[in-house]
């Protein structure tokens, strides 16, 4: 009876039902995972940031190691040098902002007076009494919502404390990623089932390479955006060109959206300081830089580096922003690049022919392949810290 009912169900409906419950299960598990990660974001975000920074700083570590600098000293020099560069940029930009806003204050006051004049003499025709009444109502609204404002200030202080704790955790994790990254990864691989270690090792290494390529290319894109907008602002006389360049550089790490937002800040600054004509010229400069990024840098450099279509990048940024705000926008593209690389690697069974699997480097060009090691005995296998299967073992197991 049951078999007859199954035969009566159309094949398309049966196939759709099979896909539906599997996709629904994936969505439920993904939602639970996102919910869980949201409650430990203070732990996850610093670790992700440390991973991005480690992939960026590893070439510097490599140069120091080639110069025969001890491993611990190389890590210390790399981390201290990186923090010094970031701190110097932040200090320089902060001083420029403080001086610049002091000079701009008179212009801001003059702009407010112009707005008041427009409200009085413009098409609205408001009287001085009405303008003063609106200002009084605004002040009363602020006083009536003082409790909410105090709560917001307290939450801001709590966020600042969380930010400081996350920054310390990120630096701490960065030190150990640089110092013992290979050892940590081998430990993670050793936790996997023995038959899956080869695939996990190869997929993880390929995903890490993809993330490193993304960070380095994004550094180049951010530098081009910062130089283009900063130099353009300086040439047309927009104040605060240097801190504006730093802001554009940092904002460009959020692909597409970040540079556009910081460019609008440049246009607004030009409008306040120099008027409509200067703001329109600044807008034209921002659009030219954006076109350079979108039609030259993204297709020719970013695309081959991470193998992601621009539409996928835009959707990843939008989805990450909806789920996790600014951190989601920052980490969505590198995570998508890693997932894309890992899925492709596993689907193609590339670990069966990958010479780097298990940490075994490929032979130099022109040299024969190394001879195969004799099979390990049970005692040797148990004493080996991390046992990884070879491609031949995998093929024999599948047969």
mmCIF file with all atom_site columns, N, CA and C in Angstrom, residues 40 66 92 94 121 229 285 385:
data_model
loop_
_atom_site.group_PDB
_atom_site.id
_atom_site.type_symbol
_atom_site.label_atom_id
_atom_site.label_alt_id
_atom_site.label_comp_id
_atom_site.label_asym_id
_atom_site.label_entity_id
_atom_site.label_seq_id
_atom_site.pdbx_PDB_ins_code
_atom_site.Cartn_x
_atom_site.Cartn_y
_atom_site.Cartn_z
_atom_site.occupancy
_atom_site.B_iso_or_equiv
_atom_site.pdbx_formal_charge
_atom_site.auth_seq_id
_atom_site.auth_comp_id
_atom_site.auth_asym_id
_atom_site.auth_atom_id
_atom_site.pdbx_PDB_model_num
ATOM 1  N N  . UNK A 1 40  ? 28.448 35.518 21.042 1.00 0.00 ? 40  UNK A N  1
ATOM 2  C CA . UNK A 1 40  ? 29.871 35.476 21.391 1.00 0.00 ? 40  UNK A CA 1
ATOM 3  C C  . UNK A 1 40  ? 30.665 36.315 20.384 1.00 0.00 ? 40  UNK A C  1
ATOM 4  N N  . UNK A 1 66  ? 63.907 34.975 6.585  1.00 0.00 ? 66  UNK A N  1
ATOM 5  C CA . UNK A 1 66  ? 64.975 34.789 5.600  1.00 0.00 ? 66  UNK A CA 1
ATOM 6  C C  . UNK A 1 66  ? 66.241 35.534 6.002  1.00 0.00 ? 66  UNK A C  1
ATOM 7  N N  . UNK A 1 92  ? 48.308 61.186 13.537 1.00 0.00 ? 92  UNK A N  1
ATOM 8  C CA . UNK A 1 92  ? 48.427 62.264 12.555 1.00 0.00 ? 92  UNK A CA 1
ATOM 9  C C  . UNK A 1 92  ? 47.058 62.714 12.069 1.00 0.00 ? 92  UNK A C  1
ATOM 10 N N  . UNK A 1 94  ? 44.196 62.357 13.660 1.00 0.00 ? 94  UNK A N  1
ATOM 11 C CA . UNK A 1 94  ? 43.477 63.008 14.753 1.00 0.00 ? 94  UNK A CA 1
ATOM 12 C C  . UNK A 1 94  ? 43.913 64.449 14.961 1.00 0.00 ? 94  UNK A C  1
ATOM 13 N N  . UNK A 1 121 ? 13.988 84.643 4.755  1.00 0.00 ? 121 UNK A N  1
ATOM 14 C CA . UNK A 1 121 ? 13.753 85.378 3.512  1.00 0.00 ? 121 UNK A CA 1
ATOM 15 C C  . UNK A 1 121 ? 13.382 84.482 2.329  1.00 0.00 ? 121 UNK A C  1
ATOM 16 N N  . UNK A 1 229 ? 41.143 60.120 -4.012 1.00 0.00 ? 229 UNK A N  1
ATOM 17 C CA . UNK A 1 229 ? 40.236 61.078 -3.393 1.00 0.00 ? 229 UNK A CA 1
ATOM 18 C C  . UNK A 1 229 ? 41.006 62.121 -2.582 1.00 0.00 ? 229 UNK A C  1
ATOM 19 N N  . UNK A 1 285 ? 35.228 63.935 -8.769 1.00 0.00 ? 285 UNK A N  1
ATOM 20 C CA . UNK A 1 285 ? 36.460 63.197 -8.449 1.00 0.00 ? 285 UNK A CA 1
ATOM 21 C C  . UNK A 1 285 ? 36.133 61.856 -7.802 1.00 0.00 ? 285 UNK A C  1
ATOM 22 N N  . UNK A 1 385 ? 52.206 12.406 15.674 1.00 0.00 ? 385 UNK A N  1
ATOM 23 C CA . UNK A 1 385 ? 51.293 13.411 16.255 1.00 0.00 ? 385 UNK A CA 1
ATOM 24 C C  . UNK A 1 385 ? 50.068 13.678 15.418 1.00 0.00 ? 385 UNK A C  1
#
